[in-house]
């Protein structure tokens, strides 16, 4: 896709398009009607040919445009892009040139014309943006290709609004429109036919509309807009030298730490790490219908357990690694009672998260002046606990969006691949371990007995090292627990038998893993050699955040 750019001043959108080359599009020429236009120097720096065609005194628009077309005739281009070109083009130009686009700094049809930002402020609207449209002889009235919104703040003036619309809206929408044309996805509808490829022969007929192939919604729509309100300005980010804030999605119906009430008024406010860890802890205990407790450190489980009572579940979770639990986050999936509160308050914790607290539990927890006590409200039942289907992660220049990992295999879903069959108790432990392992940073290995963790190896670049770490934690830090006779869960397949051999040395008797390695036969043979039971889930549960 070749572009002829027309600008009367700085041409910042043209410069941006030249720099990002959307869809591989490139500017073949930049033309201006002002001898001193700054866009000329910017184009020269980018080695883009330039032309100056000033309108002579008394010259008609038609004559001036014919000279422009004559000058452009030496260049190959498929699309004309205007950027602050301060002349209204005639039908003669538009009929002779390929499809011509312009970007206007408002959400048309609202606020057309010269002073769009002033119009926006005078009208008192709270959202503005930009519009990329096909140019017609009518000012700011051509069919819309795409738009991009931005908020209007109470302290905005015309300059601040102009800057935000340029950088947050125009720099997004204009390249998007160009990319769509470059990909051949835009059909410009005209009287008497269509112009779908901007082939440079000159369109015929008045423009009546625009359609974009694939501009659809669904789970992963072509375009998405996120509107969130700042809920809090945090003391700092992950580290004290980083500023941070919390934004809330008011449409979220799932129990979350973002909307949780803090019930210990004497404690400090939640920080960035507190929210991050508390979110991880709450998501883990939501996995279980039985009373469950989890202790989280740096978004990883230091321990997790289910039991008949909440206090016993917390005790079993804590004894996995009480040393690492110091300064950690506790999450509970039942109303916190006095017994559980007393156990939680027995050592230093940063945050406790639960769907409610008894009065006696609050009396205990409030004695800890720096303990943040969060009430997230009812968790719901079963799948209702997870009403938010997607999760996302910002990356520089964009955002990754994916479905949350809702997999919850049953015994019937497991494929037993070894000569030894797992016992019913081992099968129950496998399922508990798998649910917990989903919340361990990859490469992740988890040892468990019954429905409690024994040792966790997380965040290793080698899977066998994760096994070694889990075994070391079980032996060194677990209180009253042992890897002897435990079940091992792995979040991805074992590429070699070495991890199974390492686990056997630690005393592991059963394994749950995805399977799917080219060396599965060797791994299964190693399990058989050590008289282990092994089950495949058929799917992995990586967690990289």
PDB file of N, CA and C in Angstrom, residues 150-198:
ATOM      1  N   UNK A 150     -11.686   8.889  23.821  1.00  0.00           N
ATOM      2  CA  UNK A 150     -10.841   9.242  24.961  1.00  0.00           C
ATOM      3  C   UNK A 150     -11.704  10.003  25.964  1.00  0.00           C
ATOM      4  N   UNK A 151     -11.366   9.946  27.252  1.00  0.00           N
ATOM      5  CA  UNK A 151     -12.158  10.663  28.253  1.00  0.00           C
ATOM      6  C   UNK A 151     -11.874  12.162  28.234  1.00  0.00           C
ATOM      7  N   UNK A 152     -12.860  12.925  28.671  1.00  0.00           N
ATOM      8  CA  UNK A 152     -12.692  14.355  28.920  1.00  0.00           C
ATOM      9  C   UNK A 152     -12.703  14.544  30.435  1.00  0.00           C
ATOM     10  N   UNK A 153     -11.652  15.151  30.977  1.00  0.00           N
ATOM     11  CA  UNK A 153     -11.535  15.330  32.420  1.00  0.00           C
ATOM     12  C   UNK A 153     -11.967  16.734  32.829  1.00  0.00           C
ATOM     13  N   UNK A 154     -12.337  16.865  34.089  1.00  0.00           N
ATOM     14  CA  UNK A 154     -12.834  18.131  34.579  1.00  0.00           C
ATOM     15  C   UNK A 154     -11.831  19.268  34.502  1.00  0.00           C
ATOM     16  N   UNK A 155     -10.531  18.936  34.529  1.00  0.00           N
ATOM     17  CA  UNK A 155      -9.517  19.988  34.488  1.00  0.00           C
ATOM     18  C   UNK A 155      -8.928  20.177  33.092  1.00  0.00           C
ATOM     19  N   UNK A 156      -9.569  19.624  32.082  1.00  0.00           N
ATOM     20  CA  UNK A 156      -9.059  19.759  30.713  1.00  0.00           C
ATOM     21  C   UNK A 156      -9.258  21.170  30.183  1.00  0.00           C
ATOM     22  N   UNK A 157      -8.300  21.598  29.374  1.00  0.00           N
ATOM     23  CA  UNK A 157      -8.509  22.746  28.508  1.00  0.00           C
ATOM     24  C   UNK A 157      -8.289  22.283  27.074  1.00  0.00           C
ATOM     25  N   UNK A 158      -8.402  23.201  26.128  1.00  0.00           N
ATOM     26  CA  UNK A 158      -8.309  22.800  24.725  1.00  0.00           C
ATOM     27  C   UNK A 158      -6.952  22.182  24.410  1.00  0.00           C
ATOM     28  N   UNK A 159      -5.881  22.693  25.020  1.00  0.00           N
ATOM     29  CA  UNK A 159      -4.548  22.169  24.723  1.00  0.00           C
ATOM     30  C   UNK A 159      -4.363  20.757  25.267  1.00  0.00           C
ATOM     31  N   UNK A 160      -4.766  20.521  26.510  1.00  0.00           N
ATOM     32  CA  UNK A 160      -4.602  19.178  27.080  1.00  0.00           C
ATOM     33  C   UNK A 160      -5.468  18.172  26.335  1.00  0.00           C
ATOM     34  N   UNK A 161      -6.670  18.603  25.939  1.00  0.00           N
ATOM     35  CA  UNK A 161      -7.558  17.702  25.211  1.00  0.00           C
ATOM     36  C   UNK A 161      -6.998  17.402  23.823  1.00  0.00           C
ATOM     37  N   UNK A 162      -6.470  18.413  23.158  1.00  0.00           N
ATOM     38  CA  UNK A 162      -5.870  18.214  21.838  1.00  0.00           C
ATOM     39  C   UNK A 162      -4.727  17.214  21.910  1.00  0.00           C
ATOM     40  N   UNK A 163      -3.893  17.342  22.928  1.00  0.00           N
ATOM     41  CA  UNK A 163      -2.744  16.445  23.065  1.00  0.00           C
ATOM     42  C   UNK A 163      -3.200  15.014  23.313  1.00  0.00           C
ATOM     43  N   UNK A 164      -4.218  14.827  24.178  1.00  0.00           N
ATOM     44  CA  UNK A 164      -4.683  13.471  24.479  1.00  0.00           C
ATOM     45  C   UNK A 164      -5.354  12.842  23.271  1.00  0.00           C
ATOM     46  N   UNK A 165      -6.166  13.614  22.563  1.00  0.00           N
ATOM     47  CA  UNK A 165      -6.835  13.075  21.376  1.00  0.00           C
ATOM     48  C   UNK A 165      -5.811  12.662  20.325  1.00  0.00           C
ATOM     49  N   UNK A 166      -4.768  13.470  20.146  1.00  0.00           N
ATOM     50  CA  UNK A 166      -3.738  13.120  19.162  1.00  0.00           C
ATOM     51  C   UNK A 166      -3.053  11.819  19.533  1.00  0.00           C
ATOM     52  N   UNK A 167      -2.515  11.750  20.752  1.00  0.00           N
ATOM     53  CA  UNK A 167      -1.672  10.614  21.124  1.00  0.00           C
ATOM     54  C   UNK A 167      -2.465   9.357  21.458  1.00  0.00           C
ATOM     55  N   UNK A 168      -3.621   9.511  22.109  1.00  0.00           N
ATOM     56  CA  UNK A 168      -4.371   8.337  22.559  1.00  0.00           C
ATOM     57  C   UNK A 168      -5.444   7.888  21.576  1.00  0.00           C
ATOM     58  N   UNK A 169      -5.836   8.772  20.653  1.00  0.00           N
ATOM     59  CA  UNK A 169      -6.906   8.404  19.719  1.00  0.00           C
ATOM     60  C   UNK A 169      -6.414   8.405  18.279  1.00  0.00           C
ATOM     61  N   UNK A 170      -5.916   9.546  17.789  1.00  0.00           N
ATOM     62  CA  UNK A 170      -5.526   9.628  16.379  1.00  0.00           C
ATOM     63  C   UNK A 170      -4.370   8.685  16.056  1.00  0.00           C
ATOM     64  N   UNK A 171      -3.389   8.589  16.954  1.00  0.00           N
ATOM     65  CA  UNK A 171      -2.244   7.708  16.708  1.00  0.00           C
ATOM     66  C   UNK A 171      -2.638   6.231  16.739  1.00  0.00           C
ATOM     67  N   UNK A 172      -3.823   5.934  17.229  1.00  0.00           N
ATOM     68  CA  UNK A 172      -4.353   4.566  17.212  1.00  0.00           C
ATOM     69  C   UNK A 172      -5.264   4.344  16.014  1.00  0.00           C
ATOM     70  N   UNK A 173      -6.205   5.271  15.816  1.00  0.00           N
ATOM     71  CA  UNK A 173      -7.253   5.054  14.810  1.00  0.00           C
ATOM     72  C   UNK A 173      -6.748   5.208  13.378  1.00  0.00           C
ATOM     73  N   UNK A 174      -5.904   6.211  13.114  1.00  0.00           N
ATOM     74  CA  UNK A 174      -5.464   6.436  11.731  1.00  0.00           C
ATOM     75  C   UNK A 174      -4.624   5.255  11.220  1.00  0.00           C
ATOM     76  N   UNK A 175      -3.611   4.795  11.968  1.00  0.00           N
ATOM     77  CA  UNK A 175      -2.892   3.605  11.497  1.00  0.00           C
ATOM     78  C   UNK A 175      -3.783   2.384  11.345  1.00  0.00           C
ATOM     79  N   UNK A 176      -4.784   2.249  12.229  1.00  0.00           N
ATOM     80  CA  UNK A 176      -5.708   1.115  12.101  1.00  0.00           C
ATOM     81  C   UNK A 176      -6.438   1.167  10.763  1.00  0.00           C
ATOM     82  N   UNK A 177      -6.942   2.346  10.413  1.00  0.00           N
ATOM     83  CA  UNK A 177      -7.663   2.495   9.145  1.00  0.00           C
ATOM     84  C   UNK A 177      -6.752   2.193   7.960  1.00  0.00           C
ATOM     85  N   UNK A 178      -5.527   2.710   7.997  1.00  0.00           N
ATOM     86  CA  UNK A 178      -4.570   2.458   6.907  1.00  0.00           C
ATOM     87  C   UNK A 178      -4.265   0.965   6.807  1.00  0.00           C
ATOM     88  N   UNK A 179      -4.093   0.322   7.973  1.00  0.00           N
ATOM     89  CA  UNK A 179      -3.804  -1.119   7.959  1.00  0.00           C
ATOM     90  C   UNK A 179      -4.954  -1.887   7.327  1.00  0.00           C
ATOM     91  N   UNK A 180      -6.187  -1.513   7.660  1.00  0.00           N
ATOM     92  CA  UNK A 180      -7.343  -2.188   7.059  1.00  0.00           C
ATOM     93  C   UNK A 180      -7.343  -2.042   5.540  1.00  0.00           C
ATOM     94  N   UNK A 181      -7.007  -0.855   5.049  1.00  0.00           N
ATOM     95  CA  UNK A 181      -6.926  -0.671   3.601  1.00  0.00           C
ATOM     96  C   UNK A 181      -5.792  -1.511   3.022  1.00  0.00           C
ATOM     97  N   UNK A 182      -4.640  -1.513   3.706  1.00  0.00           N
ATOM     98  CA  UNK A 182      -3.481  -2.267   3.209  1.00  0.00           C
ATOM     99  C   UNK A 182      -3.779  -3.760   3.142  1.00  0.00           C
ATOM    100  N   UNK A 183      -4.613  -4.237   4.065  1.00  0.00           N
ATOM    101  CA  UNK A 183      -4.969  -5.655   4.099  1.00  0.00           C
ATOM    102  C   UNK A 183      -6.124  -5.982   3.157  1.00  0.00           C
ATOM    103  N   UNK A 184      -6.616  -4.985   2.439  1.00  0.00           N
ATOM    104  CA  UNK A 184      -7.704  -5.212   1.492  1.00  0.00           C
ATOM    105  C   UNK A 184      -9.026  -5.520   2.137  1.00  0.00           C
ATOM    106  N   UNK A 185      -9.249  -5.013   3.362  1.00  0.00           N
ATOM    107  CA  UNK A 185     -10.459  -5.349   4.101  1.00  0.00           C
ATOM    108  C   UNK A 185     -11.553  -4.295   3.968  1.00  0.00           C
ATOM    109  N   UNK A 186     -11.216  -3.151   3.369  1.00  0.00           N
ATOM    110  CA  UNK A 186     -12.182  -2.057   3.310  1.00  0.00           C
ATOM    111  C   UNK A 186     -12.837  -2.004   1.936  1.00  0.00           C
ATOM    112  N   UNK A 187     -14.141  -1.933   1.938  1.00  0.00           N
ATOM    113  CA  UNK A 187     -14.897  -1.700   0.712  1.00  0.00           C
ATOM    114  C   UNK A 187     -15.561  -0.339   0.811  1.00  0.00           C
ATOM    115  N   UNK A 188     -15.218   0.538  -0.126  1.00  0.00           N
ATOM    116  CA  UNK A 188     -15.843   1.855  -0.192  1.00  0.00           C
ATOM    117  C   UNK A 188     -17.020   1.761  -1.158  1.00  0.00           C
ATOM    118  N   UNK A 189     -18.193   1.960  -0.661  1.00  0.00           N
ATOM    119  CA  UNK A 189     -19.410   1.823  -1.469  1.00  0.00           C
ATOM    120  C   UNK A 189     -19.713   3.150  -2.169  1.00  0.00           C
ATOM    121  N   UNK A 190     -19.975   3.048  -3.467  1.00  0.00           N
ATOM    122  CA  UNK A 190     -20.219   4.247  -4.279  1.00  0.00           C
ATOM    123  C   UNK A 190     -21.454   4.044  -5.136  1.00  0.00           C
ATOM    124  N   UNK A 191     -22.011   5.135  -5.540  1.00  0.00           N
ATOM    125  CA  UNK A 191     -23.115   5.061  -6.490  1.00  0.00           C
ATOM    126  C   UNK A 191     -22.626   4.402  -7.770  1.00  0.00           C
ATOM    127  N   UNK A 192     -23.312   3.342  -8.164  1.00  0.00           N
ATOM    128  CA  UNK A 192     -22.941   2.673  -9.400  1.00  0.00           C
ATOM    129  C   UNK A 192     -21.877   1.612  -9.248  1.00  0.00           C
ATOM    130  N   UNK A 193     -21.439   1.341  -8.013  1.00  0.00           N
ATOM    131  CA  UNK A 193     -20.429   0.288  -7.860  1.00  0.00           C
ATOM    132  C   UNK A 193     -19.684   0.417  -6.556  1.00  0.00           C
ATOM    133  N   UNK A 194     -18.564  -0.335  -6.436  1.00  0.00           N
ATOM    134  CA  UNK A 194     -17.751  -0.341  -5.224  1.00  0.00           C
ATOM    135  C   UNK A 194     -16.297  -0.165  -5.593  1.00  0.00           C
ATOM    136  N   UNK A 195     -15.539   0.384  -4.634  1.00  0.00           N
ATOM    137  CA  UNK A 195     -14.089   0.511  -4.792  1.00  0.00           C
ATOM    138  C   UNK A 195     -13.465  -0.199  -3.617  1.00  0.00           C
ATOM    139  N   UNK A 196     -13.091  -1.442  -3.818  1.00  0.00           N
ATOM    140  CA  UNK A 196     -12.612  -2.226  -2.683  1.00  0.00           C
ATOM    141  C   UNK A 196     -11.126  -2.302  -2.539  1.00  0.00           C
ATOM    142  N   UNK A 197     -10.370  -1.866  -3.549  1.00  0.00           N
ATOM    143  CA  UNK A 197      -8.931  -2.078  -3.461  1.00  0.00           C
ATOM    144  C   UNK A 197      -8.110  -0.819  -3.639  1.00  0.00           C
ATOM    145  N   UNK A 198      -8.759   0.338  -3.780  1.00  0.00           N
ATOM    146  CA  UNK A 198      -8.044   1.608  -3.937  1.00  0.00           C
ATOM    147  C   UNK A 198      -6.889   1.450  -4.911  1.00  0.00           C
TER     148      UNK A 198
END
